[in-house]
PDB file of C-alpha atoms in Angstrom:
ATOM      1  CA  UNK A  29      13.716  -6.027  -8.329  1.00  0.00           C
ATOM      2  CA  UNK A  30      14.975  -8.221  -5.431  1.00  0.00           C
ATOM      3  CA  UNK A  31      13.510  -8.853  -2.300  1.00  0.00           C
ATOM      4  CA  UNK A  32      16.866  -7.587  -0.675  1.00  0.00           C
ATOM      5  CA  UNK A  33      15.793  -4.152  -2.084  1.00  0.00           C
ATOM      6  CA  UNK A  34      12.079  -4.797  -1.303  1.00  0.00           C
ATOM      7  CA  UNK A  35      13.235  -5.272   2.383  1.00  0.00           C
ATOM      8  CA  UNK A  36      15.202  -1.772   2.183  1.00  0.00           C
ATOM      9  CA  UNK A  37      12.533   0.390   0.193  1.00  0.00           C
ATOM     10  CA  UNK A  38       9.935  -0.869   3.484  1.00  0.00           C
ATOM     11  CA  UNK A  39      12.358  -0.276   6.101  1.00  0.00           C
ATOM     12  CA  UNK A  40      13.934   3.217   4.943  1.00  0.00           C
ATOM     13  CA  UNK A  41      10.243   4.557   3.612  1.00  0.00           C
ATOM     14  CA  UNK A  42       8.894   2.805   6.919  1.00  0.00           C
ATOM     15  CA  UNK A  43      11.404   4.843   8.894  1.00  0.00           C
ATOM     16  CA  UNK A  44      10.482   8.094   7.023  1.00  0.00           C
ATOM     17  CA  UNK A  45       6.496   8.072   7.901  1.00  0.00           C
ATOM     18  CA  UNK A  46       7.999   7.385  11.344  1.00  0.00           C
ATOM     19  CA  UNK A  47      10.112  10.469  11.540  1.00  0.00           C
ATOM     20  CA  UNK A  48       6.989  12.025   9.811  1.00  0.00           C
ATOM     21  CA  UNK A  49       5.029  11.501  12.755  1.00  0.00           C
ATOM     22  CA  UNK A  50       3.370   8.239  11.714  1.00  0.00           C
ATOM     23  CA  UNK A  51       2.622   5.859  14.729  1.00  0.00           C
ATOM     24  CA  UNK A  52       1.317   2.472  15.380  1.00  0.00           C
ATOM     25  CA  UNK A  53      -2.392   2.905  15.347  1.00  0.00           C
ATOM     26  CA  UNK A  54      -2.689   6.066  13.274  1.00  0.00           C
ATOM     27  CA  UNK A  55      -5.143   4.830  10.688  1.00  0.00           C
ATOM     28  CA  UNK A  56      -3.546   6.297   6.675  1.00  0.00           C
ATOM     29  CA  UNK A  57      -5.744   6.365   3.153  1.00  0.00           C
ATOM     30  CA  UNK A  58      -3.506   5.936   0.393  1.00  0.00           C
ATOM     31  CA  UNK A  59      -5.744   6.965  -2.789  1.00  0.00           C
ATOM     32  CA  UNK A  60      -2.960   4.807  -5.576  1.00  0.00           C
ATOM     33  CA  UNK A  61      -3.358   2.034  -9.026  1.00  0.00           C
ATOM     34  CA  UNK A  62      -1.108  -0.373  -8.886  1.00  0.00           C
ATOM     35  CA  UNK A  63       2.583   0.451  -8.698  1.00  0.00           C
ATOM     36  CA  UNK A  64       5.802  -0.816  -7.640  1.00  0.00           C
ATOM     37  CA  UNK A  65       5.585   1.904  -4.319  1.00  0.00           C
ATOM     38  CA  UNK A  66       2.261   0.383  -3.488  1.00  0.00           C
ATOM     39  CA  UNK A  67       3.605  -2.393  -2.260  1.00  0.00           C
ATOM     40  CA  UNK A  68       6.198  -0.729  -0.244  1.00  0.00           C
ATOM     41  CA  UNK A  69       3.684   2.108   1.025  1.00  0.00           C
ATOM     42  CA  UNK A  70       1.165  -0.653   1.861  1.00  0.00           C
ATOM     43  CA  UNK A  71       4.290  -3.054   3.430  1.00  0.00           C
ATOM     44  CA  UNK A  72       6.006   0.249   5.710  1.00  0.00           C
ATOM     45  CA  UNK A  73       2.728   1.271   7.189  1.00  0.00           C
ATOM     46  CA  UNK A  74       2.005  -2.094   8.512  1.00  0.00           C
ATOM     47  CA  UNK A  75       6.231  -2.800   9.582  1.00  0.00           C
ATOM     48  CA  UNK A  76       5.038   0.842  11.754  1.00  0.00           C
ATOM     49  CA  UNK A  77       2.197  -0.740  13.743  1.00  0.00           C
ATOM     50  CA  UNK A  78      -0.229   1.637  11.782  1.00  0.00           C
ATOM     51  CA  UNK A  79      -3.595   1.010   9.991  1.00  0.00           C
ATOM     52  CA  UNK A  80      -3.610   1.382   6.073  1.00  0.00           C
ATOM     53  CA  UNK A  81      -6.936   2.772   4.507  1.00  0.00           C
ATOM     54  CA  UNK A  82      -6.243   2.082   0.724  1.00  0.00           C
ATOM     55  CA  UNK A  83      -8.605   2.919  -2.045  1.00  0.00           C
ATOM     56  CA  UNK A  84      -7.906   3.884  -6.009  1.00  0.00           C
ATOM     57  CA  UNK A  85      -6.656   7.076  -7.819  1.00  0.00           C
ATOM     58  CA  UNK A  86     -10.552   7.125  -9.630  1.00  0.00           C
ATOM     59  CA  UNK A  87     -11.682   7.864  -6.049  1.00  0.00           C
ATOM     60  CA  UNK A  88     -14.638  10.325  -6.243  1.00  0.00           C
ATOM     61  CA  UNK A  89     -13.915  13.702  -3.931  1.00  0.00           C
ATOM     62  CA  UNK A  90     -16.789  13.428  -1.554  1.00  0.00           C
ATOM     63  CA  UNK A  91     -15.874   9.632  -1.075  1.00  0.00           C
ATOM     64  CA  UNK A  92     -12.154  10.606  -0.434  1.00  0.00           C
ATOM     65  CA  UNK A  93     -13.912  12.811   2.518  1.00  0.00           C
ATOM     66  CA  UNK A  94     -15.852  10.240   3.681  1.00  0.00           C
ATOM     67  CA  UNK A  95     -13.868   7.720   3.612  1.00  0.00           C
ATOM     68  CA  UNK A  96     -10.393   9.877   5.283  1.00  0.00           C
ATOM     69  CA  UNK A  97     -13.499  11.290   7.903  1.00  0.00           C
ATOM     70  CA  UNK A  98     -15.012   8.008   8.522  1.00  0.00           C
ATOM     71  CA  UNK A  99     -11.860   5.665   9.339  1.00  0.00           C
ATOM     72  CA  UNK A 100     -10.386   8.716  11.236  1.00  0.00           C
ATOM     73  CA  UNK A 101      -7.043   9.010   8.878  1.00  0.00           C
ATOM     74  CA  UNK A 102      -4.510  11.526  10.190  1.00  0.00           C
ATOM     75  CA  UNK A 103      -2.528  11.026   6.982  1.00  0.00           C
ATOM     76  CA  UNK A 104      -3.318  10.392   3.643  1.00  0.00           C
ATOM     77  CA  UNK A 105      -0.547   9.225   0.230  1.00  0.00           C
ATOM     78  CA  UNK A 106      -1.317   9.914  -3.023  1.00  0.00           C
ATOM     79  CA  UNK A 107       0.084   8.185  -5.914  1.00  0.00           C
ATOM     80  CA  UNK A 108       1.011  11.536  -8.039  1.00  0.00           C
ATOM     81  CA  UNK A 109       1.321  15.307  -7.917  1.00  0.00           C
ATOM     82  CA  UNK A 110      -1.857  15.616 -10.359  1.00  0.00           C
ATOM     83  CA  UNK A 111      -3.244  13.457  -8.258  1.00  0.00           C
ATOM     84  CA  UNK A 112      -3.031  15.727  -5.068  1.00  0.00           C
ATOM     85  CA  UNK A 113      -3.795  19.132  -7.160  1.00  0.00           C
ATOM     86  CA  UNK A 114      -7.169  17.394  -8.127  1.00  0.00           C
ATOM     87  CA  UNK A 115      -8.335  16.312  -4.689  1.00  0.00           C
ATOM     88  CA  UNK A 116      -6.010  19.568  -3.167  1.00  0.00           C
ATOM     89  CA  UNK A 117      -9.251  21.882  -2.559  1.00  0.00           C
ATOM     90  CA  UNK A 118     -11.430  19.126  -0.735  1.00  0.00           C
ATOM     91  CA  UNK A 119      -8.275  17.911   1.779  1.00  0.00           C
ATOM     92  CA  UNK A 120      -7.277  21.437   2.642  1.00  0.00           C
ATOM     93  CA  UNK A 121     -10.251  21.956   5.460  1.00  0.00           C
ATOM     94  CA  UNK A 122      -9.870  18.657   7.071  1.00  0.00           C
ATOM     95  CA  UNK A 123      -9.095  18.886  10.461  1.00  0.00           C
ATOM     96  CA  UNK A 124      -8.175  15.774  11.573  1.00  0.00           C
ATOM     97  CA  UNK A 125      -4.858  15.267   8.445  1.00  0.00           C
ATOM     98  CA  UNK A 126      -1.922  16.314   9.790  1.00  0.00           C
ATOM     99  CA  UNK A 127       0.394  15.479   6.708  1.00  0.00           C
ATOM    100  CA  UNK A 128      -0.092  13.915   3.129  1.00  0.00           C
ATOM    101  CA  UNK A 129       2.494  12.790   1.190  1.00  0.00           C
ATOM    102  CA  UNK A 130       2.841  11.752  -2.813  1.00  0.00           C
ATOM    103  CA  UNK A 131       4.804   8.527  -3.955  1.00  0.00           C
ATOM    104  CA  UNK A 132       6.151  10.385  -7.420  1.00  0.00           C
ATOM    105  CA  UNK A 133       7.235  13.430  -7.786  1.00  0.00           C
ATOM    106  CA  UNK A 134       9.924  16.395  -7.132  1.00  0.00           C
ATOM    107  CA  UNK A 135      10.694  17.788  -3.587  1.00  0.00           C
ATOM    108  CA  UNK A 136       7.613  19.695  -2.721  1.00  0.00           C
ATOM    109  CA  UNK A 137       7.790  20.682   1.426  1.00  0.00           C
ATOM    110  CA  UNK A 138       7.471  24.050   1.773  1.00  0.00           C
ATOM    111  CA  UNK A 139       8.641  25.558   5.126  1.00  0.00           C
ATOM    112  CA  UNK A 140       6.024  24.866   7.648  1.00  0.00           C
ATOM    113  CA  UNK A 141       3.660  22.793   5.248  1.00  0.00           C
ATOM    114  CA  UNK A 142       2.026  19.202   6.053  1.00  0.00           C
ATOM    115  CA  UNK A 143       2.907  18.024   2.170  1.00  0.00           C
ATOM    116  CA  UNK A 144       6.081  16.237   1.327  1.00  0.00           C
ATOM    117  CA  UNK A 145       6.563  13.791  -1.619  1.00  0.00           C
ATOM    118  CA  UNK A 146       8.718  10.382  -1.251  1.00  0.00           C
ATOM    119  CA  UNK A 147      11.687  12.488  -2.834  1.00  0.00           C
ATOM    120  CA  UNK A 148      11.510  15.117   0.383  1.00  0.00           C
ATOM    121  CA  UNK A 149      11.481  12.151   2.552  1.00  0.00           C
ATOM    122  CA  UNK A 150      13.773   9.805   1.663  1.00  0.00           C
ATOM    123  CA  UNK A 151      17.044  11.850   1.255  1.00  0.00           C
ATOM    124  CA  UNK A 152      19.018   9.245   3.609  1.00  0.00           C
ATOM    125  CA  UNK A 153      19.620   5.743   1.486  1.00  0.00           C
ATOM    126  CA  UNK A 154      21.527   4.295   4.131  1.00  0.00           C
ATOM    127  CA  UNK A 155      20.815   2.377   6.986  1.00  0.00           C
ATOM    128  CA  UNK A 156      22.725   1.281  10.147  1.00  0.00           C
ATOM    129  CA  UNK A 157      22.415  -1.772  12.452  1.00  0.00           C
ATOM    130  CA  UNK A 158      20.046   0.256  14.654  1.00  0.00           C
ATOM    131  CA  UNK A 159      18.284   1.213  12.459  1.00  0.00           C
ATOM    132  CA  UNK A 160      17.473  -2.395  10.989  1.00  0.00           C
ATOM    133  CA  UNK A 161      17.136  -3.661  14.466  1.00  0.00           C
ATOM    134  CA  UNK A 162      14.550  -1.148  15.522  1.00  0.00           C
ATOM    135  CA  UNK A 163      12.380  -2.241  12.053  1.00  0.00           C
ATOM    136  CA  UNK A 164      12.541  -5.960  13.522  1.00  0.00           C
ATOM    137  CA  UNK A 165      11.492  -5.448  16.867  1.00  0.00           C
ATOM    138  CA  UNK A 166       8.768  -3.391  15.370  1.00  0.00           C
ATOM    139  CA  UNK A 167       7.177  -6.161  13.720  1.00  0.00           C
ATOM    140  CA  UNK A 168       7.436  -8.432  17.049  1.00  0.00           C
ATOM    141  CA  UNK A 169       5.460  -5.876  18.806  1.00  0.00           C
ATOM    142  CA  UNK A 170       2.490  -6.039  16.139  1.00  0.00           C
ATOM    143  CA  UNK A 171       0.090  -9.156  17.385  1.00  0.00           C
ATOM    144  CA  UNK A 172      -2.280 -10.824  15.580  1.00  0.00           C
ATOM    145  CA  UNK A 173      -5.359  -9.467  17.052  1.00  0.00           C
ATOM    146  CA  UNK A 174      -4.110  -5.919  15.500  1.00  0.00           C
ATOM    147  CA  UNK A 175      -5.936  -4.200  13.104  1.00  0.00           C
ATOM    148  CA  UNK A 176      -4.344  -3.886   9.862  1.00  0.00           C
ATOM    149  CA  UNK A 177      -6.686  -2.347   7.473  1.00  0.00           C
ATOM    150  CA  UNK A 178      -9.734  -0.349   6.688  1.00  0.00           C
ATOM    151  CA  UNK A 179     -10.829  -1.964   3.603  1.00  0.00           C
ATOM    152  CA  UNK A 180     -14.234   0.724   2.087  1.00  0.00           C
ATOM    153  CA  UNK A 181     -16.454  -1.048  -0.403  1.00  0.00           C
ATOM    154  CA  UNK A 182     -17.397   0.778  -3.900  1.00  0.00           C
ATOM    155  CA  UNK A 183     -20.687   2.570  -2.875  1.00  0.00           C
ATOM    156  CA  UNK A 184     -22.761   1.503  -5.533  1.00  0.00           C
ATOM    157  CA  UNK A 185     -25.425   0.316  -2.737  1.00  0.00           C
ATOM    158  CA  UNK A 186     -24.780   4.003  -1.149  1.00  0.00           C
ATOM    159  CA  UNK A 187     -21.923   5.659   1.195  1.00  0.00           C
ATOM    160  CA  UNK A 188     -19.103   3.586   1.431  1.00  0.00           C
ATOM    161  CA  UNK A 189     -18.983   0.835   4.220  1.00  0.00           C
ATOM    162  CA  UNK A 190     -15.401   0.084   6.362  1.00  0.00           C
ATOM    163  CA  UNK A 191     -14.516  -3.603   6.324  1.00  0.00           C
ATOM    164  CA  UNK A 192     -12.275  -4.463   8.813  1.00  0.00           C
ATOM    165  CA  UNK A 193      -9.594  -6.869   9.161  1.00  0.00           C
ATOM    166  CA  UNK A 194      -7.123  -7.975  11.219  1.00  0.00           C
ATOM    167  CA  UNK A 195      -3.566  -9.700  10.229  1.00  0.00           C
ATOM    168  CA  UNK A 196      -4.909 -12.387  11.851  1.00  0.00           C
ATOM    169  CA  UNK A 197      -7.388 -12.822   9.077  1.00  0.00           C
ATOM    170  CA  UNK A 198      -4.910 -11.813   6.528  1.00  0.00           C
ATOM    171  CA  UNK A 199      -2.528 -14.323   7.706  1.00  0.00           C
ATOM    172  CA  UNK A 200      -5.104 -17.407   7.457  1.00  0.00           C
ATOM    173  CA  UNK A 201      -5.021 -16.803   3.829  1.00  0.00           C
ATOM    174  CA  UNK A 202      -1.987 -16.219   3.493  1.00  0.00           C
ATOM    175  CA  UNK A 203      -0.676 -19.549   5.515  1.00  0.00           C
ATOM    176  CA  UNK A 204      -3.766 -21.429   3.302  1.00  0.00           C
ATOM    177  CA  UNK A 205      -4.005 -20.505  -0.417  1.00  0.00           C
ATOM    178  CA  UNK A 206      -0.112 -21.719  -1.125  1.00  0.00           C
ATOM    179  CA  UNK A 207      -0.864 -25.424  -0.451  1.00  0.00           C
ATOM    180  CA  UNK A 208      -4.347 -25.334  -1.881  1.00  0.00           C
ATOM    181  CA  UNK A 209      -2.771 -23.957  -5.099  1.00  0.00           C
ATOM    182  CA  UNK A 210       0.458 -25.300  -5.071  1.00  0.00           C
ATOM    183  CA  UNK A 211       2.421 -22.951  -4.936  1.00  0.00           C
ATOM    184  CA  UNK A 212       6.045 -22.609  -4.794  1.00  0.00           C
ATOM    185  CA  UNK A 213       9.506 -19.732  -5.059  1.00  0.00           C
ATOM    186  CA  UNK A 214       9.401 -20.997  -9.103  1.00  0.00           C
ATOM    187  CA  UNK A 215       5.899 -19.749  -9.699  1.00  0.00           C
ATOM    188  CA  UNK A 216       5.338 -16.299 -11.706  1.00  0.00           C
ATOM    189  CA  UNK A 217       2.143 -14.324 -10.723  1.00  0.00           C
ATOM    190  CA  UNK A 218       1.027 -11.674 -13.107  1.00  0.00           C
ATOM    191  CA  UNK A 219      -0.713  -8.604 -11.231  1.00  0.00           C
ATOM    192  CA  UNK A 220      -3.681  -7.412 -13.360  1.00  0.00           C
ATOM    193  CA  UNK A 221      -6.364  -6.470 -10.615  1.00  0.00           C
ATOM    194  CA  UNK A 222      -6.609  -3.396  -8.272  1.00  0.00           C
ATOM    195  CA  UNK A 223      -4.181  -3.497  -5.199  1.00  0.00           C
ATOM    196  CA  UNK A 224      -6.390  -2.179  -3.233  1.00  0.00           C
ATOM    197  CA  UNK A 225      -9.238  -4.956  -3.537  1.00  0.00           C
ATOM    198  CA  UNK A 226      -9.153  -7.481  -0.965  1.00  0.00           C
ATOM    199  CA  UNK A 227      -8.685 -10.594  -3.079  1.00  0.00           C
ATOM    200  CA  UNK A 228      -5.882  -9.332  -5.374  1.00  0.00           C
ATOM    201  CA  UNK A 229      -4.193  -7.880  -2.206  1.00  0.00           C
ATOM    202  CA  UNK A 230      -4.459 -10.773  -0.531  1.00  0.00           C
ATOM    203  CA  UNK A 231      -3.188 -12.624  -4.029  1.00  0.00           C
ATOM    204  CA  UNK A 232      -0.063 -10.520  -4.178  1.00  0.00           C
ATOM    205  CA  UNK A 233       0.638 -11.433  -0.369  1.00  0.00           C
ATOM    206  CA  UNK A 234       0.885 -14.837  -1.255  1.00  0.00           C
ATOM    207  CA  UNK A 235       2.956 -14.336  -3.517  1.00  0.00           C
ATOM    208  CA  UNK A 236       5.461 -12.588  -1.477  1.00  0.00           C
ATOM    209  CA  UNK A 237       5.122 -14.480   1.577  1.00  0.00           C
ATOM    210  CA  UNK A 238       6.182 -17.753  -0.995  1.00  0.00           C
ATOM    211  CA  UNK A 239       9.424 -16.038  -2.705  1.00  0.00           C
ATOM    212  CA  UNK A 240       7.389 -15.403  -6.289  1.00  0.00           C
ATOM    213  CA  UNK A 241       8.020 -12.952  -9.017  1.00  0.00           C
ATOM    214  CA  UNK A 242       5.328 -10.742  -8.377  1.00  0.00           C
ATOM    215  CA  UNK A 243       4.496  -8.768 -12.361  1.00  0.00           C
ATOM    216  CA  UNK A 244       2.357  -6.049 -12.279  1.00  0.00           C
ATOM    217  CA  UNK A 245       0.482  -5.436 -15.533  1.00  0.00           C
ATOM    218  CA  UNK A 246      -1.918  -3.354 -16.534  1.00  0.00           C
ATOM    219  CA  UNK A 247      -5.536  -3.663 -18.802  1.00  0.00           C
ATOM    220  CA  UNK A 248      -2.944  -2.082 -21.837  1.00  0.00           C
ATOM    221  CA  UNK A 249       0.076  -4.628 -21.470  1.00  0.00           C
ATOM    222  CA  UNK A 250      -1.867  -7.747 -20.267  1.00  0.00           C
ATOM    223  CA  UNK A 251      -1.405  -9.605 -23.502  1.00  0.00           C
ATOM    224  CA  UNK A 252       1.756  -8.263 -23.690  1.00  0.00           C
ATOM    225  CA  UNK A 253       2.693  -9.450 -20.138  1.00  0.00           C
ATOM    226  CA  UNK A 254       1.314 -13.136 -20.934  1.00  0.00           C
ATOM    227  CA  UNK A 255       3.116 -13.395 -23.127  1.00  0.00           C
ATOM    228  CA  UNK A 256       6.583 -11.728 -22.367  1.00  0.00           C
ATOM    229  CA  UNK A 257       6.347 -13.136 -18.556  1.00  0.00           C
ATOM    230  CA  UNK A 258       4.918 -16.238 -19.172  1.00  0.00           C
ATOM    231  CA  UNK A 259       3.011 -16.704 -15.358  1.00  0.00           C
ATOM    232  CA  UNK A 260       1.516 -19.291 -14.297  1.00  0.00           C
ATOM    233  CA  UNK A 261      -0.637 -17.720 -11.790  1.00  0.00           C
ATOM    234  CA  UNK A 262      -2.806 -15.317 -12.119  1.00  0.00           C
ATOM    235  CA  UNK A 263      -5.660 -13.478  -9.542  1.00  0.00           C
ATOM    236  CA  UNK A 264      -9.455 -12.679 -11.822  1.00  0.00           C
ATOM    237  CA  UNK A 265     -12.527 -12.319 -10.738  1.00  0.00           C
ATOM    238  CA  UNK A 266     -15.311 -14.542 -13.163  1.00  0.00           C
ATOM    239  CA  UNK A 267     -17.699 -12.511 -14.462  1.00  0.00           C
ATOM    240  CA  UNK A 268     -21.922 -14.054 -14.361  1.00  0.00           C
TER     241      UNK A 268
END
């Protein structure tokens, strides 16, 4: 996928989410494991000026409800229809939840319903100069002190705790890390850690900012992808 396609996908998804009521300052939780749609969703929400609350697909129902209510999320994005079915009963009674989006799968929206698949909201695949101007203008309205994301801890020592990070917090790493590790656009970064973890998420931003090639891998494919793509960088967490 070239960077031009990523840009278009982020613009189109941002426009679609906006048309369904996602506005600057809204908290948007999304449950998903590593995939291309993850980074597109993250950047699309960010481009609106909304606040991401990411979590993995293995989040238990009790933690899901707690995070949605504790963070004040108005919208939820889930990775698959199966994941939505797993949590449908859990989220059905949440009064503050306005809209639910499903990343992959067929069209599912019913009249007067609040659940949409990306297939429902991305029917229009073209954009105008006005859309492009609006997209860039929205980005220019975002300040470094604006809240970018709320990342919740794993919950191993009690209920998860939300960590608030601003655009400036994340941009500091993006500005500093490439020089420290001599990263250039010729590098190829293999992604293996969960994208919703801030360490992995930061490395993906750093790779994007430098124009690197980012390869999403998995535990099962890791050895195969190392051989096939021959990455120059891999983010990992040491075990002690």
